[in-house]
Amino acid sequence: FFLQPHAANPDPLWSRGLGDVYKRQELDLATHKDTLIVGENGAGKSTFLDALSYALYMKPFRKVNNPQLVNSVNKKHLKVEVEFRVGSNGFKVCRGHAPRTFEVYQNGELLNQDAHTKDYQKILEQNILKMNYKSFTQIVVLGSRNFIPFMQLSTTDRRTVIEDLLDIQIFSVMAALLKDKIALNKNELQDIDYQLNLLDDKVKVQEDYISKVQENKDAQLLEIKEKIDETSKQIDEHKLSLDDFVSEADSLYEQCEPLESVSNRVQQFLTLEGQIEKKLTKLRKQLKFYQDNHICDTCGQEIPDDYREEKAQESNTAINETTSGLTKLEEEIQSNSERIETLKDIQNEAKAKEKQAENERTSITILEDILQGLNNEIAEKSFEASDQEEAYARLEHLQEDIEEYKTKRVDLRRKQAVFDTARTLLMDTGIKSRIIKQYVPVMNKLINKYLAAMEFFVDFNLDEDFKETIRSRHRDEFVYASFSEGEKMRIDLALLFTWRAIAKLKNSASTNILIMDEIFDSSLDTQGTDEFLKIIKELTSDTNIIIISHKTDQLLDKFSNVVRFEKYKNFSRIVE
């Protein structure tokens, strides 16, 4: 791959006339089965990891922001290109900053860029690389800095890595889609129940209408009019209540309008309080210095007593003034915090009024439906036989509608049962758990195999929730944190090799590259290093191993290829 060099705080004298220093650097990771990358501290050995991670995942390997990757000479023209193959297809990923670029080529042709950047990145990770950033840092790269080993990940992140490794993320995607379908089905059921309730009311009204056809016309009309009057009165009463609730809610919302500004003010006061406390700490440290020291720790000269007393007095005065200001600020914070609570109470009361208003609207809607039915009844001019037949036909039509909605409800409830079953299967305790359960014994067997190869004889077991149990000596139980740093590193390496083996077995994230950043420089002793190199030799048949180290003397003769980085005029470059 290719990257523009990065200059950290360059000397202004070298900002001109750099010549060929400021040019892209190239590093081929496929020409040798084992490569050692060496260089002095700060020479930029690990820089290519940031470049590789940035190109593939839009984030550096180390904990720095993307803008900090740009060289500090001209503040622009950061560009990284990575070329690799997946099966018979060749890919090239180009990513840059200032100006921002992101391009993916397949067999020399640019892939469609119409998608949003996030979607384009998703295509790269899921369809081409077939591994996310967490899996990348657990399978491809193992670093001694800014790297969280698998055993230090949370249970959720451990599961994410394993799901990506076993290529079962599809079940999580299916669960997300199913959630939407369940919500839609629920809404449709609620709508049907609402329609059925309305139809039941209409049927009741229609049946009442038919039963009263035989009664005296005038008496029936009078009764209907009385119902209309009663219903209209109820509607008017509910409308008055609705207006009252709306008015009260609006008034309360107006009263709590200052809530956001008061909350922001409290946040500003809290920030200022922290700044004042820092200032007090600095002043007290300064006072203590002049009280306790007679010699300047910078120049070594004696500090005159009158000067010390003067400075101590100044510090005391500043401390008193600052303390007084801090006390007033704390009073302001307390006062405003109390006001926030009062405003929140008003806001909650406003929401309650708003809910009452919504209840009134619902009641009005129902009553208006009833009133419409009554008006339809009174609109009938006579109760002759033809009218009665029409009434029966209308009732039959309503009953047919009810049967149709009931049929739809049965279908939706069947779907709901299927969705509930599918949701159970797609939960973490469902299909994914069964798949993981099948692989856990294989994982544990491989982990213990690699631990034994590094002469770390323990019985290491992960359960289905990826919690570890480690037995050693006389079968005593330990956890990961119980061991020394060197022993932890052996566990991390064993897990790394295991994930790679599982990925290859599952063919979900198979890769022929393994990069280790200063593994030999941290916790592995000489014996651990030798045993680890033996395992590397076993892997080189189908894997390109890249080791980053500054232990040059110990490792130069153990690798077939050595790449040296150096810092030249504040730029990292590869020595030819």
Coordinates of C-alpha atoms in Angstrom, one line a residue:
F1 CA 0.0 0.0 0.0
F2 CA 1.0 3.6 -0.4
L3 CA 0.8 6.5 2.1
Q4 CA 1.8 10.1 2.3
P5 CA 4.3 10.7 5.2
H6 CA 3.3 12.2 8.4
A7 CA 5.4 15.0 10.1
A8 CA 4.9 15.5 13.8
N9 CA 5.7 19.1 14.9
P10 CA 8.4 19.7 12.2
D11 CA 11.1 22.2 12.6
P12 CA 10.2 25.4 10.6
L13 CA 13.7 25.4 9.1
W14 CA 12.8 22.1 7.3
S15 CA 9.5 23.3 5.9
R16 CA 11.3 24.5 2.7
G17 CA 13.4 22.6 0.3
L18 CA 12.3 19.1 1.3
G19 CA 12.9 17.8 -2.2
D20 CA 12.1 14.1 -2.4
V21 CA 11.5 13.8 1.3
Y22 CA 7.8 14.7 0.9
K23 CA 6.7 11.9 -1.3
R24 CA 4.5 8.8 -0.9
Q25 CA 6.0 5.7 0.7
E26 CA 5.3 2.2 -0.6
L27 CA 5.3 -1.0 1.4
D28 CA 4.6 -4.4 -0.2
L29 CA 3.3 -7.0 2.4
A30 CA 3.1 -9.9 0.0
T31 CA 6.6 -10.5 -1.2
H32 CA 7.9 -12.4 1.9
K33 CA 6.3 -14.8 4.3
D34 CA 7.9 -13.1 7.3
T35 CA 8.9 -9.5 7.6
L36 CA 10.5 -7.6 10.4
I37 CA 9.9 -3.8 10.6
V38 CA 12.5 -2.0 12.7
G39 CA 13.5 1.5 13.6
E40 CA 14.2 3.9 16.4
N41 CA 11.3 5.0 18.7
G42 CA 9.3 7.7 16.9
A43 CA 10.7 6.7 13.4
G44 CA 7.1 5.8 12.3
K45 CA 7.1 2.0 12.4
S46 CA 3.5 1.9 13.6
T47 CA 2.4 4.7 11.2
F48 CA 1.6 2.2 8.4
L49 CA -0.9 0.5 10.8
D50 CA -2.7 3.8 11.2
A51 CA -2.6 4.2 7.4
L52 CA -3.9 0.6 6.7
S53 CA -6.7 0.9 9.3
Y54 CA -7.6 4.4 8.1
A55 CA -7.9 3.3 4.5
L56 CA -10.0 0.3 5.3
Y57 CA -12.1 1.5 8.2
M58 CA -11.9 5.3 8.1
K59 CA -10.3 5.3 11.6
P60 CA -6.6 5.0 12.6
F61 CA -5.4 2.0 14.6
R62 CA -4.1 4.2 17.4
K63 CA -6.3 6.5 19.5
V64 CA -5.9 9.7 17.5
N65 CA -8.4 11.8 15.5
N66 CA -8.4 11.6 11.7
P67 CA -7.3 15.2 11.2
Q68 CA -4.2 14.5 13.4
L69 CA -3.1 12.0 10.7
V70 CA -2.6 14.9 8.2
N71 CA 1.1 16.1 8.0
S72 CA 1.6 19.3 9.9
V73 CA 3.7 21.0 7.2
N74 CA 0.9 21.9 4.6
K75 CA -2.1 20.6 6.5
K76 CA -3.4 18.6 3.5
H77 CA -2.8 15.9 0.9
L78 CA -3.1 12.9 3.2
K79 CA -3.8 9.9 0.9
V80 CA -3.6 6.2 1.4
E81 CA -4.0 3.4 -1.2
V82 CA -4.3 -0.3 -0.3
E83 CA -4.3 -3.0 -2.9
F84 CA -5.4 -6.6 -2.1
R85 CA -7.1 -9.6 -3.6
V86 CA -10.2 -11.5 -2.6
G87 CA -10.4 -14.7 -4.5
S88 CA -9.9 -14.0 -8.2
N89 CA -10.8 -10.3 -7.8
G90 CA -8.3 -7.5 -7.3
F91 CA -9.4 -4.5 -5.2
K92 CA -7.9 -1.1 -4.4
V93 CA -9.2 1.3 -1.7
C94 CA -8.2 4.9 -1.9
R95 CA -9.0 7.2 1.0
G96 CA -7.7 10.7 1.7
H97 CA -8.2 13.7 3.9
A98 CA -8.0 17.4 3.0
P99 CA -9.4 17.0 0.4
R100 CA -11.6 14.1 1.6
T101 CA -11.7 11.2 -0.9
F102 CA -13.0 7.6 -0.7
E103 CA -12.9 5.3 -3.7
V104 CA -13.1 1.5 -4.1
Y105 CA -11.9 -0.2 -7.3
Q106 CA -12.6 -3.8 -8.4
N107 CA -10.4 -5.1 -11.1
G108 CA -9.5 -1.5 -12.1
E109 CA -13.1 -0.3 -12.2
L110 CA -14.5 2.2 -9.7
L111 CA -17.5 0.8 -7.8
N112 CA -20.7 2.9 -7.8
Q113 CA -20.4 5.9 -5.5
D114 CA -24.0 6.9 -5.5
A115 CA -24.4 5.5 -2.0
H116 CA -23.9 7.7 1.1
T117 CA -20.4 7.4 2.6
K118 CA -21.6 5.2 5.5
D119 CA -23.3 2.9 3.1
Y120 CA -20.3 2.8 0.8
Q121 CA -18.2 1.9 3.9
K122 CA -20.7 -0.8 4.8
I123 CA -20.3 -2.3 1.3
L124 CA -16.5 -2.4 1.8
E125 CA -16.7 -4.1 5.2
Q126 CA -19.6 -6.5 4.7
N127 CA -19.3 -7.5 1.0
I128 CA -15.6 -7.2 0.3
L129 CA -13.5 -7.4 3.6
K130 CA -16.1 -9.4 5.4
M131 CA -14.9 -8.2 8.8
N132 CA -15.6 -5.1 10.9
Y133 CA -13.1 -3.0 12.7
K134 CA -13.3 -5.0 16.0
S135 CA -12.6 -8.2 14.1
F136 CA -9.8 -6.5 12.2
T137 CA -8.1 -5.6 15.6
Q138 CA -8.6 -9.1 16.9
I139 CA -7.6 -11.2 13.8
V140 CA -5.3 -9.1 11.6
V141 CA -3.5 -6.8 13.9
L142 CA -2.3 -7.3 17.5
G143 CA -0.7 -4.2 19.1
S144 CA 0.8 -3.6 22.5
R145 CA -0.5 0.0 22.6
N146 CA -4.0 1.3 22.2
F147 CA -5.2 -2.2 21.7
I148 CA -7.9 -3.9 23.8
P149 CA -7.4 -7.7 23.9
F150 CA -10.4 -9.9 23.5
M151 CA -10.3 -10.8 27.2
Q152 CA -10.6 -7.1 28.1
L153 CA -13.6 -6.4 25.9
S154 CA -17.1 -6.2 27.3
T155 CA -19.4 -9.1 26.9
T156 CA -21.3 -7.3 24.1
D157 CA -18.1 -6.5 22.2
R158 CA -16.9 -10.1 22.6
R159 CA -20.1 -11.3 21.2
T160 CA -19.8 -8.9 18.3
V161 CA -16.4 -10.2 17.4
I162 CA -17.5 -13.8 17.6
E163 CA -20.6 -13.2 15.5
D164 CA -18.6 -11.5 12.9
L165 CA -16.0 -14.3 13.0
L166 CA -18.7 -17.0 12.6
D167 CA -20.5 -14.9 9.9
I168 CA -23.8 -14.9 11.8
Q169 CA -24.4 -11.2 11.9
I170 CA -27.2 -11.9 9.4
F171 CA -29.3 -13.1 12.3
S172 CA -28.9 -9.6 14.0
V173 CA -29.9 -8.0 10.7
M174 CA -32.9 -10.3 10.4
A175 CA -33.8 -9.5 14.1
A176 CA -33.8 -5.7 13.2
L177 CA -36.0 -6.3 10.2
L178 CA -38.3 -8.5 12.2
K179 CA -38.6 -5.8 14.8
D180 CA -40.1 -3.5 12.1
K181 CA -42.4 -6.2 10.9
I182 CA -43.7 -6.8 14.4
A183 CA -44.3 -3.1 14.9
L184 CA -46.2 -2.9 11.6
N185 CA -48.3 -6.0 12.4
K186 CA -49.1 -4.6 15.8
N187 CA -50.3 -1.3 14.3
E188 CA -52.4 -3.1 11.8
L189 CA -54.0 -5.2 14.6
Q190 CA -54.7 -2.1 16.6
D191 CA -56.3 -0.5 13.5
I192 CA -58.5 -3.5 12.9
D193 CA -59.6 -3.6 16.6
Y194 CA -60.5 0.0 16.3
Q195 CA -62.5 -0.6 13.1
L196 CA -64.3 -3.5 14.7
N197 CA -65.3 -1.5 17.7
L198 CA -66.7 1.2 15.4
L199 CA -68.6 -1.4 13.3
D200 CA -70.0 -3.0 16.5
D201 CA -71.3 0.4 17.6
K202 CA -72.8 0.9 14.1
V203 CA -74.4 -2.5 14.2
K204 CA -75.9 -1.8 17.6
V205 CA -77.3 1.5 16.3
Q206 CA -78.7 -0.2 13.2
E207 CA -80.2 -3.1 15.2
D208 CA -81.8 -0.5 17.6
Y209 CA -83.1 1.3 14.6
I210 CA -84.7 -1.8 13.1
S211 CA -86.3 -2.8 16.4
K212 CA -87.8 0.6 16.7
V213 CA -89.3 0.6 13.2
Q214 CA -92.4 -1.1 14.6
E215 CA -92.8 1.6 17.2
N216 CA -94.8 4.8 16.9
K217 CA -93.1 7.1 14.5
D218 CA -93.5 10.2 16.5
A219 CA -92.4 8.6 19.8
Q220 CA -89.4 7.2 18.0
L221 CA -88.5 10.5 16.5
L222 CA -88.9 12.2 19.9
E223 CA -86.6 9.6 21.5
I224 CA -84.0 10.0 18.8
K225 CA -84.1 13.8 19.1
E226 CA -83.6 13.5 22.9
K227 CA -80.5 11.3 22.3
I228 CA -79.2 13.8 19.8
D229 CA -79.7 16.6 22.3
E230 CA -78.0 14.6 25.0
T231 CA -75.1 13.6 22.8
S232 CA -74.7 17.2 21.5
K233 CA -74.6 18.4 25.1
Q234 CA -72.0 15.9 26.0
I235 CA -69.9 17.0 23.0
D236 CA -70.2 20.6 24.0
E237 CA -69.1 19.7 27.6
H238 CA -66.1 17.8 26.3
K239 CA -65.2 20.6 24.0
L240 CA -65.2 23.1 26.9
S241 CA -63.0 20.7 28.9
L242 CA -60.7 20.3 25.9
D243 CA -60.4 24.1 25.6
D244 CA -59.6 24.4 29.3
F245 CA -57.0 21.7 29.2
V246 CA -55.3 23.1 26.0
S247 CA -55.3 26.6 27.5
E248 CA -53.8 25.3 30.8
A249 CA -51.2 23.2 29.0
D250 CA -50.2 26.2 26.8
S251 CA -49.9 28.4 29.9
L252 CA -47.8 25.8 31.7
Y253 CA -45.5 25.4 28.7
E254 CA -45.0 29.1 28.5
Q255 CA -44.0 29.1 32.2
C256 CA -41.4 26.4 31.7
E257 CA -39.9 27.9 28.5
P258 CA -36.8 29.1 30.5
L259 CA -35.9 25.5 31.3
E260 CA -33.4 25.1 28.5
S261 CA -31.7 28.4 29.1
V262 CA -31.5 27.8 32.9
S263 CA -30.1 24.3 32.2
N264 CA -27.5 25.8 29.9
R265 CA -26.6 28.4 32.5
V266 CA -26.1 25.7 35.1
Q267 CA -23.8 23.8 32.7
Q268 CA -21.8 27.1 32.1
F269 CA -21.6 27.7 35.9
L270 CA -20.4 24.1 36.5
T271 CA -17.7 24.6 33.8
L272 CA -16.7 27.9 35.4
E273 CA -16.7 26.2 38.8
G274 CA -14.2 23.7 37.5
Q275 CA -12.0 26.4 36.1
I276 CA -12.1 28.3 39.4
E277 CA -11.2 25.2 41.4
K278 CA -8.2 24.6 39.1
K279 CA -7.2 28.2 39.6
L280 CA -7.5 27.7 43.4
T281 CA -5.3 24.6 43.2
K282 CA -2.7 26.5 41.3
L283 CA -2.8 29.4 43.8
R284 CA -2.5 27.1 46.8
K285 CA 0.5 25.3 45.1
Q286 CA 2.1 28.7 44.5
L287 CA 1.5 29.8 48.1
K288 CA 2.9 26.6 49.4
F289 CA 6.0 27.0 47.2
Y290 CA 6.8 30.5 48.6
Q291 CA 6.1 29.3 52.2
D292 CA 8.3 26.2 52.0
N293 CA 11.1 27.1 49.6
H294 CA 14.0 29.6 50.1
I295 CA 15.8 28.5 46.9
C296 CA 14.5 28.8 43.3
D297 CA 14.3 25.4 41.8
T298 CA 14.9 26.8 38.3
C299 CA 17.9 29.0 38.7
G300 CA 19.2 27.8 42.1
Q301 CA 19.4 31.3 43.6
E302 CA 18.1 32.2 47.1
I303 CA 14.7 33.8 47.2
P304 CA 14.7 36.9 49.5
D305 CA 12.3 36.7 52.5
D306 CA 10.6 40.0 51.7
Y307 CA 9.9 38.8 48.1
R308 CA 8.6 35.4 49.5
E309 CA 6.3 37.2 51.9
E310 CA 5.1 39.6 49.2
K311 CA 4.3 36.7 46.8
A312 CA 2.7 34.7 49.7
Q313 CA 0.5 37.7 50.5
E314 CA -0.5 38.1 46.9
S315 CA -1.4 34.4 46.7
N316 CA -3.4 34.6 49.9
T317 CA -5.3 37.6 48.6
A318 CA -6.0 35.9 45.3
I319 CA -7.1 32.7 47.1
N320 CA -9.5 34.6 49.3
E321 CA -11.0 36.5 46.4
T322 CA -11.3 33.4 44.3
T323 CA -12.8 31.4 47.2
S324 CA -15.4 34.2 47.7
G325 CA -16.2 34.1 44.0
L326 CA -16.5 30.3 44.1
T327 CA -18.9 30.5 47.0
K328 CA -21.2 33.0 45.2
L329 CA -21.0 30.8 42.1
E330 CA -22.0 27.7 44.1
E331 CA -25.0 29.7 45.5
E332 CA -26.0 30.6 41.9
I333 CA -25.7 26.9 40.9
Q334 CA -27.9 25.8 43.8
S335 CA -30.4 28.5 43.1
N336 CA -30.6 27.7 39.4
S337 CA -30.7 23.9 40.1
E338 CA -33.7 24.5 42.3
R339 CA -35.4 26.5 39.6
I340 CA -34.7 23.7 37.1
E341 CA -36.6 21.3 39.3
T342 CA -39.5 23.7 39.6
L343 CA -39.6 24.2 35.9
K344 CA -39.5 20.4 35.3
D345 CA -42.5 20.0 37.6
I346 CA -44.3 22.6 35.6
Q347 CA -43.4 20.8 32.4
N348 CA -44.6 17.5 33.7
E349 CA -47.9 19.1 34.8
A350 CA -48.2 20.6 31.2
K351 CA -47.7 17.1 29.7
A352 CA -50.4 15.8 32.0
K353 CA -52.8 18.5 30.9
E354 CA -51.9 17.7 27.3
K355 CA -52.8 14.1 27.8
Q356 CA -56.1 15.0 29.4
A357 CA -56.8 17.2 26.3
E358 CA -56.1 14.2 24.1
N359 CA -58.5 12.1 26.1
E360 CA -61.2 14.7 25.5
R361 CA -60.5 14.7 21.8
T362 CA -61.0 11.0 21.7
S363 CA -64.3 11.3 23.6
I364 CA -65.5 14.0 21.2
T365 CA -64.6 11.8 18.1
I366 CA -66.6 8.9 19.5
L367 CA -69.6 11.0 20.4
E368 CA -69.6 12.7 17.0
D369 CA -69.7 9.2 15.4
I370 CA -72.7 8.4 17.6
L371 CA -74.3 11.7 16.7
Q372 CA -73.8 11.1 13.0
G373 CA -75.6 7.7 13.4
L374 CA -78.5 9.4 15.2
N375 CA -78.8 12.1 12.5
N376 CA -78.8 9.3 9.9
E377 CA -81.7 7.7 11.8
I378 CA -83.8 10.9 12.1
A379 CA -83.2 11.7 8.5
E380 CA -85.5 8.8 7.6
K381 CA -88.8 10.2 6.5
S382 CA -91.0 7.1 7.0
F383 CA -90.8 3.6 8.2
E384 CA -92.5 1.9 5.4
A385 CA -91.6 -1.6 4.3
S386 CA -89.1 -0.4 1.8
D387 CA -87.3 1.6 4.5
Q388 CA -87.2 -1.5 6.7
E389 CA -85.7 -3.6 3.9
E390 CA -83.1 -1.0 3.3
A391 CA -82.3 -1.0 7.0
Y392 CA -81.8 -4.8 7.0
A393 CA -79.6 -4.5 3.9
R394 CA -77.5 -1.9 5.6
L395 CA -77.2 -4.2 8.7
E396 CA -76.2 -7.1 6.5
H397 CA -73.5 -5.0 4.9
L398 CA -72.1 -4.0 8.3
Q399 CA -72.0 -7.6 9.4
E400 CA -70.1 -8.6 6.2
D401 CA -67.6 -5.9 7.0
I402 CA -67.2 -7.3 10.5
E403 CA -66.6 -10.8 9.2
E404 CA -64.0 -9.4 6.7
Y405 CA -62.1 -7.6 9.5
K406 CA -62.3 -10.6 11.8
T407 CA -60.7 -12.7 9.0
K408 CA -57.9 -10.1 8.7
R409 CA -57.4 -10.1 12.4
V410 CA -57.1 -13.9 12.5
D411 CA -54.4 -13.7 9.7
L412 CA -52.6 -10.9 11.6
R413 CA -52.6 -12.9 14.8
R414 CA -51.2 -15.9 13.0
K415 CA -48.4 -13.7 11.7
Q416 CA -47.9 -12.4 15.2
A417 CA -47.4 -15.9 16.4
V418 CA -44.9 -16.6 13.6
F419 CA -43.1 -13.4 14.3
D420 CA -42.9 -14.2 18.1
T421 CA -41.4 -17.6 17.3
A422 CA -39.0 -16.0 14.9
R423 CA -38.0 -13.3 17.4
T424 CA -37.3 -16.1 20.0
L425 CA -35.1 -17.9 17.5
L426 CA -33.2 -14.7 16.5
M427 CA -32.5 -13.6 20.1
D428 CA -29.0 -14.1 21.5
T429 CA -30.3 -17.2 23.2
G430 CA -31.7 -18.6 20.0
I431 CA -30.1 -19.7 16.8
K432 CA -26.9 -17.7 17.4
S433 CA -26.5 -19.4 20.8
R434 CA -26.8 -22.9 19.2
I435 CA -24.3 -22.0 16.5
I436 CA -21.9 -20.5 19.1
K437 CA -22.4 -23.6 21.3
Q438 CA -21.1 -25.8 18.5
Y439 CA -18.0 -23.7 18.1
V440 CA -17.1 -23.1 21.7
P441 CA -15.5 -26.6 22.3
V442 CA -13.5 -26.1 19.0
M443 CA -12.4 -22.7 20.2
N444 CA -11.3 -23.9 23.6
K445 CA -9.4 -26.8 22.1
L446 CA -7.5 -24.5 19.8
I447 CA -6.8 -22.0 22.6
N448 CA -5.3 -24.6 24.8
K449 CA -3.4 -26.0 21.9
Y450 CA -1.6 -22.7 21.3
L451 CA -1.1 -22.1 25.0
A452 CA 0.6 -25.4 25.3
A453 CA 2.7 -24.6 22.3
M454 CA 4.0 -21.5 24.2
E455 CA 4.6 -23.8 27.3
F456 CA 1.8 -22.1 29.2
F457 CA 0.1 -25.1 30.7
V458 CA -3.4 -24.1 31.9
D459 CA -6.9 -25.3 31.2
F460 CA -8.6 -22.3 29.5
N461 CA -12.3 -22.4 28.8
L462 CA -14.8 -19.9 27.4
D463 CA -18.5 -20.5 28.1
E464 CA -21.3 -19.6 25.7
D465 CA -21.4 -16.1 27.2
F466 CA -17.6 -15.8 26.5
K467 CA -16.7 -15.6 30.2
E468 CA -13.4 -17.3 30.9
T469 CA -12.5 -20.0 33.5
I470 CA -8.8 -20.7 33.8
R471 CA -7.5 -23.6 35.9
S472 CA -3.8 -24.0 36.8
R473 CA -1.6 -25.8 39.3
H474 CA -3.8 -28.0 41.4
R475 CA -6.9 -27.1 39.4
D476 CA -7.2 -23.8 41.1
E477 CA -9.5 -21.4 39.3
F478 CA -8.2 -18.1 38.0
V479 CA -9.4 -15.3 35.8
Y480 CA -7.5 -13.4 33.1
A481 CA -6.6 -10.6 35.4
S482 CA -4.9 -13.0 37.8
F483 CA -1.9 -13.6 35.6
S484 CA 1.2 -11.6 34.9
E485 CA 1.6 -9.4 31.8
G486 CA 3.7 -12.0 30.1
E487 CA 1.1 -14.7 30.7
K488 CA -1.7 -12.4 29.6
M489 CA 0.2 -11.8 26.4
R490 CA 0.4 -15.6 25.8
I491 CA -3.4 -15.8 26.3
D492 CA -3.9 -12.9 23.9
L493 CA -1.7 -14.6 21.3
A494 CA -3.5 -17.9 21.7
L495 CA -6.9 -16.2 21.2
L496 CA -5.5 -14.4 18.1
F497 CA -4.4 -17.6 16.5
T498 CA -7.6 -19.3 17.5
W499 CA -9.8 -16.6 15.9
R500 CA -7.7 -16.8 12.7
A501 CA -8.1 -20.6 12.6
I502 CA -11.9 -20.4 13.2
A503 CA -12.2 -17.7 10.6
K504 CA -10.4 -19.9 8.1
L505 CA -12.4 -22.9 9.1
K506 CA -15.7 -20.9 8.7
N507 CA -14.3 -19.0 5.7
S508 CA -15.9 -15.8 7.1
A509 CA -12.9 -13.7 7.6
S510 CA -10.0 -15.6 6.1
T511 CA -6.9 -13.5 5.6
N512 CA -3.2 -14.3 4.8
I513 CA -1.8 -11.4 6.7
L514 CA -0.9 -11.1 10.4
I515 CA 0.6 -7.9 11.8
M516 CA 2.0 -7.7 15.4
D517 CA 3.1 -4.3 16.7
E518 CA 5.9 -4.5 19.3
I519 CA 4.7 -7.8 20.8
F520 CA 8.3 -8.7 21.5
D521 CA 9.0 -5.4 23.2
S522 CA 6.3 -5.6 25.9
S523 CA 5.6 -8.7 27.9
L524 CA 7.2 -11.7 26.2
D525 CA 10.4 -12.9 27.8
T526 CA 13.2 -14.6 25.9
Q527 CA 11.6 -18.1 26.3
G528 CA 8.2 -16.8 25.3
T529 CA 9.6 -15.1 22.3
D530 CA 11.4 -18.2 21.0
E531 CA 8.2 -20.3 21.5
F532 CA 6.1 -17.7 19.7
L533 CA 8.6 -17.7 16.8
K534 CA 8.1 -21.4 16.5
I535 CA 4.4 -20.9 16.1
I536 CA 5.0 -18.2 13.5
K537 CA 7.1 -20.6 11.4
E538 CA 4.2 -23.0 11.4
L539 CA 1.9 -20.2 10.1
T540 CA 4.2 -18.9 7.3
S541 CA 3.1 -21.6 4.9
D542 CA -0.1 -19.6 4.1
T543 CA 0.3 -16.4 6.1
N544 CA 2.4 -13.3 5.6
I545 CA 3.7 -12.3 9.1
I546 CA 4.7 -8.7 9.7
I547 CA 6.4 -8.0 13.1
I548 CA 7.1 -4.4 14.3
S549 CA 9.8 -4.2 16.8
H550 CA 12.8 -2.1 18.0
K551 CA 14.6 -5.2 19.4
T552 CA 16.8 -5.2 16.3
D553 CA 19.8 -7.2 17.6
Q554 CA 17.6 -10.1 18.9
L555 CA 15.4 -10.5 15.8
L556 CA 17.3 -9.5 12.6
D557 CA 18.6 -13.0 11.9
K558 CA 15.2 -14.6 12.4
F559 CA 13.3 -13.1 9.5
S560 CA 13.7 -13.4 5.7
N561 CA 12.8 -9.7 5.1
V562 CA 13.7 -6.6 7.1
V563 CA 12.1 -3.2 6.5
R564 CA 13.7 -0.2 8.3
F565 CA 11.9 3.0 9.1
E566 CA 13.8 6.2 9.9
K567 CA 12.9 9.9 10.7
Y568 CA 14.4 12.2 8.1
K569 CA 13.9 15.9 8.4
N570 CA 10.9 15.3 10.7
F571 CA 9.3 12.9 8.1
S572 CA 9.0 9.1 8.5
R573 CA 10.4 7.2 5.5
I574 CA 11.3 3.6 4.5
V575 CA 15.0 3.1 4.1
E576 CA 15.8 1.5 0.7

